[in-house]
Short mmCIF file of C-alpha atoms and ligand atoms in Angstrom, two decimals:
data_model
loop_
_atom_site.label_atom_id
_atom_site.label_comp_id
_atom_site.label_asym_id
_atom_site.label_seq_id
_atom_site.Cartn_x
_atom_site.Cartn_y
_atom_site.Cartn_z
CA UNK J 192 -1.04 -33.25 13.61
CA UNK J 193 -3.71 -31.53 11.73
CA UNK J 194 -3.90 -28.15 10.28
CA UNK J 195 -4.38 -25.52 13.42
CA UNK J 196 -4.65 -21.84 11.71
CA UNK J 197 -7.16 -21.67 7.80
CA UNK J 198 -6.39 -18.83 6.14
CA UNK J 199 -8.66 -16.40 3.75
CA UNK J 200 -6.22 -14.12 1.66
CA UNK J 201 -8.57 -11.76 -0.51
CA UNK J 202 -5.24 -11.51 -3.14
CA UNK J 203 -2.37 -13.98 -4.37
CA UNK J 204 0.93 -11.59 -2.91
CA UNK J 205 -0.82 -10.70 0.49
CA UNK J 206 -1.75 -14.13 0.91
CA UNK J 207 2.02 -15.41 0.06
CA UNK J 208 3.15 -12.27 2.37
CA UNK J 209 1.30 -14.19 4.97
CA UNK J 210 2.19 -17.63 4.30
CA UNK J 211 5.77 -16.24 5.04
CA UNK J 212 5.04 -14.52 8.19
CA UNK J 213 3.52 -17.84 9.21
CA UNK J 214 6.47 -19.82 8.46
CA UNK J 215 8.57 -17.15 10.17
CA UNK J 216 6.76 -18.08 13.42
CA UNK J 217 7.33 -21.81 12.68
CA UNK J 218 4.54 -23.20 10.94
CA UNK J 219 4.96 -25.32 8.31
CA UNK J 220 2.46 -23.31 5.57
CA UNK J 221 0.95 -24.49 2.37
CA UNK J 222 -0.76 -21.79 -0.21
CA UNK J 223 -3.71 -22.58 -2.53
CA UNK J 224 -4.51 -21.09 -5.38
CA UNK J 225 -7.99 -20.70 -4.75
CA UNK J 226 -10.26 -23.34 -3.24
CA UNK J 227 -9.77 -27.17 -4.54
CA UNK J 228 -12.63 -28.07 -6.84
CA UNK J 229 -14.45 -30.58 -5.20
CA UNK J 230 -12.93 -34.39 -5.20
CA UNK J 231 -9.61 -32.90 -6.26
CA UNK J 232 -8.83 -32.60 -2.23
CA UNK J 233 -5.56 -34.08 -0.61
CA UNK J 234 -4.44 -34.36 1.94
CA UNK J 235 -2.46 -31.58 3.08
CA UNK J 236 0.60 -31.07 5.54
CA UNK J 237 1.12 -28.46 7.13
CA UNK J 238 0.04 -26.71 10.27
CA UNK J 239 -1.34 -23.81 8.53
CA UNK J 240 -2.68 -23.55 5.04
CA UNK J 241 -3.50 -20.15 2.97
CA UNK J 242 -6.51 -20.21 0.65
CA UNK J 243 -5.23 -17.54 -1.95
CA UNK J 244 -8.60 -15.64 -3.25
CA UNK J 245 -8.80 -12.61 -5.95
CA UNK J 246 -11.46 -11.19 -3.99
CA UNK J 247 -10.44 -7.66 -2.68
CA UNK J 248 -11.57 -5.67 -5.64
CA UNK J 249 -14.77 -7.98 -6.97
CA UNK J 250 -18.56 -7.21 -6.41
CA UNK J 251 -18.95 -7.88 -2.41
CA UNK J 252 -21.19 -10.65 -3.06
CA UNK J 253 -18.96 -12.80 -5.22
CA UNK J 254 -16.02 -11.91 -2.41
CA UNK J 255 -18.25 -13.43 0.32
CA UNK J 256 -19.25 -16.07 -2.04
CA UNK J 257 -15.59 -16.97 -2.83
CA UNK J 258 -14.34 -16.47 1.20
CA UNK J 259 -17.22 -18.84 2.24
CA UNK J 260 -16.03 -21.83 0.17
CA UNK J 261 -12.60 -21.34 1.25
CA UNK J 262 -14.02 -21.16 4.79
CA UNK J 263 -15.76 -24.79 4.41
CA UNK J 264 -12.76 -26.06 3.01
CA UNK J 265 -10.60 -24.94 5.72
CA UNK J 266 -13.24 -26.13 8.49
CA UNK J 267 -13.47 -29.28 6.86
CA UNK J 268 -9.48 -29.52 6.40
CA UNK J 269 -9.54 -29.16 10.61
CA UNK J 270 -8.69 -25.79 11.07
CA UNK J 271 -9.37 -24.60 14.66
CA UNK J 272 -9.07 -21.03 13.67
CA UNK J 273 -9.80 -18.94 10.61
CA UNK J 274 -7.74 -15.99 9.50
CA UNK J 275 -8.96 -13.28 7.24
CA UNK J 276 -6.35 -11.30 5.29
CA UNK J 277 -6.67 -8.17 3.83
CA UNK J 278 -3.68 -5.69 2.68
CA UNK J 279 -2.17 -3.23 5.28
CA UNK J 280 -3.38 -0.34 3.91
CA UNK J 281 -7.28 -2.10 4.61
CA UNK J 282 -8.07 -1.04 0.57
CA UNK J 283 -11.86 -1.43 0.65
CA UNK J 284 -15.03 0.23 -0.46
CA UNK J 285 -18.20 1.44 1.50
CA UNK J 286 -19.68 -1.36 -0.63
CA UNK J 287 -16.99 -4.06 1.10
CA UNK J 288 -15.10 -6.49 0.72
CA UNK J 289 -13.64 -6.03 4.37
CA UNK J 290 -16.92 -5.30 6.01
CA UNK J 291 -19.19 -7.72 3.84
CA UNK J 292 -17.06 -10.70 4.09
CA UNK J 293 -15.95 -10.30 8.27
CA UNK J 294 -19.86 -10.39 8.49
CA UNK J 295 -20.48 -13.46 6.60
CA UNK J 296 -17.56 -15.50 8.05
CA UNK J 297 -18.87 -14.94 11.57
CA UNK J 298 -22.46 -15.80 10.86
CA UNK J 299 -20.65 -18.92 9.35
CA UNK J 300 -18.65 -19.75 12.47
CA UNK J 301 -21.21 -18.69 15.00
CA UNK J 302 -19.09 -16.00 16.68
CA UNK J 303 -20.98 -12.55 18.04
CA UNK J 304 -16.96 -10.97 17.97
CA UNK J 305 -13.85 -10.68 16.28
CA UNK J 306 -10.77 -8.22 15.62
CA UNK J 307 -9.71 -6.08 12.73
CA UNK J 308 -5.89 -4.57 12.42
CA UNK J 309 -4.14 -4.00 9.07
CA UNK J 310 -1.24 -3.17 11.48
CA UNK J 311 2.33 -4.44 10.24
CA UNK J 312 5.21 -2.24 11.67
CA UNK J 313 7.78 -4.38 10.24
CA UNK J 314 6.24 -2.40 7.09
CA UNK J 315 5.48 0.86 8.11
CA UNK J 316 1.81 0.11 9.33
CA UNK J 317 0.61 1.05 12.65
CA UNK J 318 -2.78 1.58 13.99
CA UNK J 319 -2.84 3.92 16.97
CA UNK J 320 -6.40 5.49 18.37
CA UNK J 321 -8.03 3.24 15.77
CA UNK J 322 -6.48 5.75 12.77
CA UNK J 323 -4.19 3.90 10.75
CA UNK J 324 -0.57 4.95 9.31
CA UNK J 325 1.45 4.61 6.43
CA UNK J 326 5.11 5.55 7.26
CA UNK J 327 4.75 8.54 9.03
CA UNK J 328 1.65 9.90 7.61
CA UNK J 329 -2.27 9.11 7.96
CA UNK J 330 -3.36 6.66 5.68
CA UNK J 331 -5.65 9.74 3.92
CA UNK J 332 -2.08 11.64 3.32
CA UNK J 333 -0.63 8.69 1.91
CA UNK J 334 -1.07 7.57 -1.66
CA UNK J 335 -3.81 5.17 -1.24
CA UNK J 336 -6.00 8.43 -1.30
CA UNK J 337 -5.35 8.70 -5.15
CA UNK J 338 -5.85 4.05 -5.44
CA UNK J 339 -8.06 3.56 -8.56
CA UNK J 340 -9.98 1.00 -6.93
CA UNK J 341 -9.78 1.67 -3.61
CA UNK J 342 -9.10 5.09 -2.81
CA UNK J 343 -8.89 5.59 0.87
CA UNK J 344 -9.69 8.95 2.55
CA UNK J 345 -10.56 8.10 5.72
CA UNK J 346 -8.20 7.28 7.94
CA UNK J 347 -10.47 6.41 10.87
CA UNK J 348 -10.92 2.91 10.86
CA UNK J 349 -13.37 2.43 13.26
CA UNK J 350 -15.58 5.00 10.54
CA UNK J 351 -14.27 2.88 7.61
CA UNK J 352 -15.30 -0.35 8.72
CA UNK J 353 -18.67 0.75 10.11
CA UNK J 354 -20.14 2.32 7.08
CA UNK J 355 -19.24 -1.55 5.61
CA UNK J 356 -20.98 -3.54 8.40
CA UNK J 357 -24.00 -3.83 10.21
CA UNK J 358 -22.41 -4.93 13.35
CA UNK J 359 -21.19 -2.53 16.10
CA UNK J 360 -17.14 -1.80 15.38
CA UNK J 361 -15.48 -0.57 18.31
CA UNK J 362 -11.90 -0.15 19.44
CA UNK J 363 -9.35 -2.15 21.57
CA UNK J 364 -6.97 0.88 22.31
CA UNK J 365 -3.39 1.07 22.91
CA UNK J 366 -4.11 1.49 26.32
CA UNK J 367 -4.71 -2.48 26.34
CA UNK J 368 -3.02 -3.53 23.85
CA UNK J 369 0.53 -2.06 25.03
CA UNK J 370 -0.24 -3.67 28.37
CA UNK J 371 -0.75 -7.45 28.17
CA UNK J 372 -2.80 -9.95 27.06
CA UNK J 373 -5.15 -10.00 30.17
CA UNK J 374 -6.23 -6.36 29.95
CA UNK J 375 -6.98 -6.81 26.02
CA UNK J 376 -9.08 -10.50 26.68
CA UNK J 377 -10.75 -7.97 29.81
CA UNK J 378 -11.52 -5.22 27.51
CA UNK J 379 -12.80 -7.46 24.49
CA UNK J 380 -15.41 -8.44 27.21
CA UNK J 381 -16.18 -5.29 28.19
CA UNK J 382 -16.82 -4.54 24.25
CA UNK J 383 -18.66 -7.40 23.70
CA UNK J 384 -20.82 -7.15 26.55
CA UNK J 385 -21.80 -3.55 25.29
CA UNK J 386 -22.45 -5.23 21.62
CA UNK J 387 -19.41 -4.62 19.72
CA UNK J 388 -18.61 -7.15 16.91
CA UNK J 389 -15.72 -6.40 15.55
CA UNK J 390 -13.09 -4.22 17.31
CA UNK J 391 -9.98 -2.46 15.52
CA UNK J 392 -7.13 -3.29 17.25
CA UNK J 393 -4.18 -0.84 17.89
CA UNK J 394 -0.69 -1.87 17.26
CA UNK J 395 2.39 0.39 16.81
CA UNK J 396 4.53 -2.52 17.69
CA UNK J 397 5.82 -5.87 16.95
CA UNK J 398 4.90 -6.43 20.95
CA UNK J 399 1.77 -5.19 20.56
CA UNK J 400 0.85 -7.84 17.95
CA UNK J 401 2.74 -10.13 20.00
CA UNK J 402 0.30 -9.32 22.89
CA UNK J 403 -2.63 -9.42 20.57
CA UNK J 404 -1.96 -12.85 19.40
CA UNK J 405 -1.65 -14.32 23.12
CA UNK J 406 -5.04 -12.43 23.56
CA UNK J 407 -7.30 -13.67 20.75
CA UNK J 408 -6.13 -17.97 21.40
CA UNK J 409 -9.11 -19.66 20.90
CA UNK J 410 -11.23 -16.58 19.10
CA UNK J 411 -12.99 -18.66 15.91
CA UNK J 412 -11.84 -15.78 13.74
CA UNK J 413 -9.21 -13.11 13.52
CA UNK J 414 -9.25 -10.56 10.79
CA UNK J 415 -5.89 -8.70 10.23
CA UNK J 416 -3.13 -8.36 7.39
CA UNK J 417 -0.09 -9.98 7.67
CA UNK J 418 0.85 -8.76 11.02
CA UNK J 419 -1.20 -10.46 13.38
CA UNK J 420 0.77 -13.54 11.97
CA UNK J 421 3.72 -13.27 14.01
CA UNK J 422 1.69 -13.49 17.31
CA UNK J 423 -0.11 -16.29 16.44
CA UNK J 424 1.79 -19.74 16.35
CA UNK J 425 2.94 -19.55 19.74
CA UNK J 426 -0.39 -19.85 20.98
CA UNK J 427 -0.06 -23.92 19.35
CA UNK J 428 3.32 -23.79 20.88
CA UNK J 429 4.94 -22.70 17.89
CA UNK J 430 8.58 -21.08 17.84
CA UNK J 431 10.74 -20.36 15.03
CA UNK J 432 12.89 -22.67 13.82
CA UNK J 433 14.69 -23.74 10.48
CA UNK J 434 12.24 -26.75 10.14
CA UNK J 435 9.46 -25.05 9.38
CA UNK J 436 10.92 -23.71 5.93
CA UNK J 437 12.11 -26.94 4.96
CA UNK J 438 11.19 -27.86 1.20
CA UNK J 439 12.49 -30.71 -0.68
CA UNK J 440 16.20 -30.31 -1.97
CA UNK J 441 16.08 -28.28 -5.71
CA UNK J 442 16.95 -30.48 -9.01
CA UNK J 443 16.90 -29.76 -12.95
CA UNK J 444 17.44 -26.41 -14.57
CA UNK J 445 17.35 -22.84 -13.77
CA UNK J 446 15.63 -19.94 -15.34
CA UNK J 447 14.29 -16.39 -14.18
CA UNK J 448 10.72 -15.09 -16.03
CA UNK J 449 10.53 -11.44 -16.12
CA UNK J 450 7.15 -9.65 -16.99
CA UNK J 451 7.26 -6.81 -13.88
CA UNK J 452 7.93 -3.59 -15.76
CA UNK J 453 8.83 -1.65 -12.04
CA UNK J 454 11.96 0.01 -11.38
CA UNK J 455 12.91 -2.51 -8.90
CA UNK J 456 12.67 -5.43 -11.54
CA UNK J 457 14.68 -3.10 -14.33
CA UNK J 458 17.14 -2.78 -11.97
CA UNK J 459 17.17 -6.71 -11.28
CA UNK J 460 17.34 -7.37 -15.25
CA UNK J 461 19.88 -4.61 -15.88
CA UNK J 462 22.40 -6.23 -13.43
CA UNK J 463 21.92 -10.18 -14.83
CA UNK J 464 22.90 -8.61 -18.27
CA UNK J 465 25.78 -6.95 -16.66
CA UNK J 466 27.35 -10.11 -15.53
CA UNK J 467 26.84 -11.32 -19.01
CA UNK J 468 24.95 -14.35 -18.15
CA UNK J 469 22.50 -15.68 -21.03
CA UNK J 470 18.99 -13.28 -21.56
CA UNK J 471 16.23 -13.35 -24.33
CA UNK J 472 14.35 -10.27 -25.05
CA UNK J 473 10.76 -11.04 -25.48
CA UNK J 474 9.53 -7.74 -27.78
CA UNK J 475 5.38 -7.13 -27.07
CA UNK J 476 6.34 -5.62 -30.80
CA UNK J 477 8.08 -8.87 -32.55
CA UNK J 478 4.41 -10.95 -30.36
CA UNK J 479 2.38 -8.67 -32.45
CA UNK J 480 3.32 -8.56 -35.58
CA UNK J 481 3.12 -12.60 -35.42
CA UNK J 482 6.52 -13.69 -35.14
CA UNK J 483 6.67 -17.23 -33.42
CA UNK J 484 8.34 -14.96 -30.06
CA UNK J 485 8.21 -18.31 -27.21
CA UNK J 486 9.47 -20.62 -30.21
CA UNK J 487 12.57 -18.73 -30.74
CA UNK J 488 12.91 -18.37 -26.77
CA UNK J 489 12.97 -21.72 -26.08
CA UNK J 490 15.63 -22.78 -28.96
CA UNK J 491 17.58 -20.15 -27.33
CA UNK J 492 17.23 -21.78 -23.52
CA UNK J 493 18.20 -25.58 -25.49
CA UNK J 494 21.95 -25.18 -25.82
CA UNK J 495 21.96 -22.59 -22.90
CA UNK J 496 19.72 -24.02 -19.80
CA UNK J 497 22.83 -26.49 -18.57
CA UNK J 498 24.89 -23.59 -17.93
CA UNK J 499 21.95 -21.84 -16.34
CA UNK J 500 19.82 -19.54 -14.91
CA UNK J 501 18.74 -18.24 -18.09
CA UNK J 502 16.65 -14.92 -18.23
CA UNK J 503 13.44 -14.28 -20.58
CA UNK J 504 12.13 -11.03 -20.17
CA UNK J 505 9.91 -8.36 -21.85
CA UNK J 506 11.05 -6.01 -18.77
CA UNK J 507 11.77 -2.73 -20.15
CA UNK J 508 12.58 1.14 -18.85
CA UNK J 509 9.13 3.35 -18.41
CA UNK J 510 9.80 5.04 -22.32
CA UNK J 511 10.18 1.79 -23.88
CA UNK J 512 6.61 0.34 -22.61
CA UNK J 513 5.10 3.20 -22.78
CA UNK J 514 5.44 3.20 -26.80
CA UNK J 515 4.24 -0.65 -26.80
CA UNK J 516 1.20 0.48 -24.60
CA UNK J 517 0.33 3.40 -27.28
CA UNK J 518 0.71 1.18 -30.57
CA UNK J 519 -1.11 -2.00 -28.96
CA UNK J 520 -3.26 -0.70 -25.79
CA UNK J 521 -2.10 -1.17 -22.04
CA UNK J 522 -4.42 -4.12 -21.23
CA UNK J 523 -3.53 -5.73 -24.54
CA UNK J 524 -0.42 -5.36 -24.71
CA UNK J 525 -0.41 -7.00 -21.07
CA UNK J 526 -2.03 -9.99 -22.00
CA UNK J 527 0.01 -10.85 -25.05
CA UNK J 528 3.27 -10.54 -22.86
CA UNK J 529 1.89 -12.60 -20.40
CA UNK J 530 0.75 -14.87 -22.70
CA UNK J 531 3.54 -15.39 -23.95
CA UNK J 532 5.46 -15.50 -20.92
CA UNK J 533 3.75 -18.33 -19.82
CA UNK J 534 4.30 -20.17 -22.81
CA UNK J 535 7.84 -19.88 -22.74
CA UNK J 536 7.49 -21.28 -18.68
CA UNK J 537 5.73 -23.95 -19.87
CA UNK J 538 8.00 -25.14 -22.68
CA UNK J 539 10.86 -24.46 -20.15
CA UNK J 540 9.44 -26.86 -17.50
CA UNK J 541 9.32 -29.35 -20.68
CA UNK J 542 13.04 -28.85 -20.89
CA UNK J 543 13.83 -29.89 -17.60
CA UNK J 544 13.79 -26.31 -15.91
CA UNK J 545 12.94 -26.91 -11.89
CA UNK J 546 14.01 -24.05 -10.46
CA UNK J 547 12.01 -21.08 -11.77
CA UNK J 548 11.94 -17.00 -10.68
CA UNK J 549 9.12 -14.91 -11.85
CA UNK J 550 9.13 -11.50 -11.52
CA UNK J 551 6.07 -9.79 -11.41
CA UNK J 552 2.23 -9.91 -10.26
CA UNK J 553 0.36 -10.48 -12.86
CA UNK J 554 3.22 -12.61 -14.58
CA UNK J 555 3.15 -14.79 -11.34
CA UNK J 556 -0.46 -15.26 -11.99
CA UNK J 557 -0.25 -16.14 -15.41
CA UNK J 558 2.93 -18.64 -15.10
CA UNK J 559 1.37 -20.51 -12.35
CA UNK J 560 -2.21 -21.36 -13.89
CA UNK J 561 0.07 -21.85 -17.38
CA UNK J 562 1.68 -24.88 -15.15
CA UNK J 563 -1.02 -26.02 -13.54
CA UNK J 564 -0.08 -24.85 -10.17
CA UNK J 565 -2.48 -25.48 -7.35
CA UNK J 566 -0.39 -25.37 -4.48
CA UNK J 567 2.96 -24.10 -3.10
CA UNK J 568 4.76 -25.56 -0.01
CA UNK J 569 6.68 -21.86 1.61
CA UNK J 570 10.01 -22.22 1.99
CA UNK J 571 13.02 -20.13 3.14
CA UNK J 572 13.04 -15.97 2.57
CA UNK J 573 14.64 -14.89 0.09
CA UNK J 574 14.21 -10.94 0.75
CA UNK J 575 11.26 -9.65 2.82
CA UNK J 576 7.99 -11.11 2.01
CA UNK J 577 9.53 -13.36 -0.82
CA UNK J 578 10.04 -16.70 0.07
CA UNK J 579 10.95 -19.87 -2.22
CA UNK J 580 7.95 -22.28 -2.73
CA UNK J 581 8.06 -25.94 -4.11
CA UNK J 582 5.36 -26.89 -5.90
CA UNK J 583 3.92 -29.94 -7.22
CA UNK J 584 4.02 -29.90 -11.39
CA UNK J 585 0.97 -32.13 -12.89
CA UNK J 586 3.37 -34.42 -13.36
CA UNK J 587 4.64 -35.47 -10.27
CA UNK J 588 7.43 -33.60 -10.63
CA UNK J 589 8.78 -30.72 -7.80
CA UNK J 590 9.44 -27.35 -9.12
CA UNK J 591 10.81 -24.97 -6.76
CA UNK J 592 9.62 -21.65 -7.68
CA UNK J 593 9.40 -17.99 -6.32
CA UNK J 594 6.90 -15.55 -7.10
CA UNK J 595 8.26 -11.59 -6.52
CA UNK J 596 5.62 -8.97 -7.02
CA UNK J 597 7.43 -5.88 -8.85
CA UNK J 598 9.15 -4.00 -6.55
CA UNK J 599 10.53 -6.41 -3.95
CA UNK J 600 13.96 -7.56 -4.27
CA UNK J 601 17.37 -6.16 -4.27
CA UNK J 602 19.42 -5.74 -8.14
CA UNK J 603 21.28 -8.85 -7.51
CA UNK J 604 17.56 -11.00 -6.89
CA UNK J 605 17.76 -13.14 -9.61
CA UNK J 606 20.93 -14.75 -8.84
CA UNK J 607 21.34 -14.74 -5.15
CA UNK J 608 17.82 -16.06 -4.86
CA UNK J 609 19.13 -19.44 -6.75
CA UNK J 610 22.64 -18.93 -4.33
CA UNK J 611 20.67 -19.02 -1.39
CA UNK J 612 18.36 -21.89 -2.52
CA UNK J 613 21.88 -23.92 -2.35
CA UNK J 614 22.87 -22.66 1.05
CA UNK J 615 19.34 -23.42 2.65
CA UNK J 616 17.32 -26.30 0.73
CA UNK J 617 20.80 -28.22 -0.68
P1 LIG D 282 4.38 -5.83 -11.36
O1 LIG D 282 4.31 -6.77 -10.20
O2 LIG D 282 5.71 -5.15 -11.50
O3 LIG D 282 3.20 -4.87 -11.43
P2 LIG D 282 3.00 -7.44 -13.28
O4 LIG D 282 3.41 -8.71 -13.94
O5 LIG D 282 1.91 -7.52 -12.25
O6 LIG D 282 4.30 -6.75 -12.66
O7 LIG D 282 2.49 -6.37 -14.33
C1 LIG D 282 3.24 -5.95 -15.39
C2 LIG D 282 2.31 -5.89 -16.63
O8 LIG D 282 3.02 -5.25 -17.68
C3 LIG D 282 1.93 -7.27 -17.11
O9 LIG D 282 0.61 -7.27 -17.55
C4 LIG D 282 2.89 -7.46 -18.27
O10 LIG D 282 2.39 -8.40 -19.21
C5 LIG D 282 3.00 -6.07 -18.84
N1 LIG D 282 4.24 -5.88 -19.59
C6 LIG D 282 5.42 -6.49 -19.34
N2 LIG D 282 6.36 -6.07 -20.19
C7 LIG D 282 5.78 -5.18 -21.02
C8 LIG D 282 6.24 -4.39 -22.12
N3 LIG D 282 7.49 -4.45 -22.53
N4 LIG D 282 5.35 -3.58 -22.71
C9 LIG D 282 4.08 -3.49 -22.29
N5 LIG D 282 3.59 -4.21 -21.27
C10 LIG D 282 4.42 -5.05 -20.63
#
């Protein structure tokens, strides 16, 4: 069996955040890290694959650039449908990327109509009367009205995506959508026969984008964040099961990469120290001033990786940063931590290390090209929207690996993720 659902993620955690939903539903999912170069395609198995893009924040034309080679590699991979994925709070410009690259993907495919919901009630986004919520409030009351990027004042979505499209953007109310899947494919009609292209889509409910999934079967392309994902695989026949989340069994070392300076992450490092289990410190400080900061790292993991995990991290409370930020720059700073973060991963996954937690974004980012990453196989959940991946190594090699973004995870993360990698993979 081929691949059934492609995937477009415009950023690395939304499209993991996906990937997870997917294999949630029962699809076995695989995530690239961007689109293969060409002649370096496999193969791959899975019934749905995630094309992991940095393209929510770029110049629109480089995002519609980027989405349209993921789209040909998906189409030529066999995909029978093709899922944009943008974040739940639908961050976006007038300039794009939502609007821009919707637009290009259906001139691609041929289609005159598709869908748009960030909706994900699971997390606290709902779309009712085409106005989306965060929590409780608008999304214009929420915080992404202050985002640096992609500050978002209007909380009309139906508005918000017009002003970045030239086609007609119209609305599939709850009306519909709380009904069944019949009234929304009768409606969609209806909007397409007055020249709609792309309809918002309300959802307040996991039903609703249960409904919505039935409803779009067959549509070339759905564009939605992570939500839409749990109504999809059933439309292949698709059910949850433990299968689909089934990753090679784990082998070699253990070791936890911490670069995520949120109070989530603090919490996670301030409670492996606690139990007294071996940490390094990396100082941005000690990095600066030249000291050989990975060398020393690794000749500390030598005598200590059998009796592993082992924690490396420059994590450190809000004060503590702050003063590194002031005496080296924030950006800089940044980069020589996560340079040398991913040095120390590398020379770990020398030492035998195959099972690897990295805490942080950016970190993630830098770790992964560091090893040579291209692709992750999703695996069980560890705590919402964190899963553990296996991943090929250059090599040959399997590394199992998971990839938190800063403030998921309980304090206890680092070592129940590696306890529950035993219960479920072993
Ligand atoms: P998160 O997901 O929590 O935002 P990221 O890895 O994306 O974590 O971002 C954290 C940033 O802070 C990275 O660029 C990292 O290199 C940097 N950083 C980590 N530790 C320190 C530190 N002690 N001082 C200054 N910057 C740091």
């Amino acid at each position: 069996m081929g691949i059934r659902l492609g995937c477009i993620a415009d950023d690395f955690t939304g499209a993991t955040d996906l990937a997870n939903n997917l294999v949630r539903a029962g699809m076995r999912v695989v995530q690239l890290i961007d689109v293969p170069p060409p002649g370096a395609d496999r193969p791959v198995d899975a019934d749905a694959v995630v094309i992991a893009l940095k393209s929510r924040t770029v110049p629109a034309a480089d995002a519609v650039d980027a989405s349209l080679r993921a789209l040909a590699w998906l189409r030529s991979a066999g995909a029978e449908q093709i899922y944009f994925k943008y974040c739940s709070t639908f961050d976006s410009t007038p300039a794009g990327n939502i609007g821009p690259v919707t637009e290009a993907l259906m001139d691609a495919l041929g289609t005159d109509f598709t869908i748009a919901t960030p909706a994900f009630p699971d997390n606290g986004r709902t779309v009712f009367k085409g106005h989306l919520f965060v929590g409780d409030v608008l999304l214009s009351e929420s915080g992404m009205r202050h985002h640096p990027l992609t500050p978002m004042t209007d909380p009309n979505l139906v508005s918000v995506l017009g002003a970045q499209t030239t086609r007609a953007v119209g609305l599939l109310d709850h009306t519909v959508v709380g009904r069944d899947a019949e009234a929304v494919r009768a409606r969609v009609d209806e909007l397409r026969e007055r020249g709609v292209g792309i309809a918002i889509a309300d959802a307040v409910s996991n039903d609703d984008l249960v409904r919505l999934g039935a409803a779009v079967r067959g549509m070339p392309l759905v564009t939605a964040g992570s939500g839409l994902a749990i109504g999809l695989p059933a439309n292949w026949g698709f059910t949850p099961s433990h299968a689909a989340a089934q990753l090679p069994p784990p082998g070699g070392h253990r070791a936890v990469i911490s670069g995520s300076v949120s109070a989530a992450t603090n919490r996670q490092v301030q409670e492996f120290l606690r139990t007294g289990r071996p940490a390094f410190s990396v100082d941005p400080l000690r990095v600066s001033a030249g000291e050989d900061v990975s060398g020393r790292a690794l000749a500390f993991a030598e005598a200590r990786l059998a009796d592993g995990p082992v924690l490396f991290y420059s994590t450190g409370a809000p004060e503590a940063v702050r003063t590194v930020q002031s005496r080296l720059g924030a950006a800089e700073a940044g980069e020589l931590v996560e340079r040398t973060l991913a040095r120390v991963a590398e020379g770990l996954v020398e030492r035998g290390v195959r099972q690897l937690v990295v805490a942080g974004g950016e970190t993630s980012g830098a770790v992964v090209r560091a090893l040579g990453i291209t692709g992750l196989r999703i695996g069980p959940q560890i705590d919402p929207g964190v899963p553990w991946c296996a991943a090929a190594l250059p090599g040959g090699d399997t590394l199992h690996i998971t990839l938190k973004s800063g403030n998921f995870g309980g304090p206890g993360f680092f070592t129940d993720s590696f306890a529950l990698l035993d219960r479920e993979v072993s």
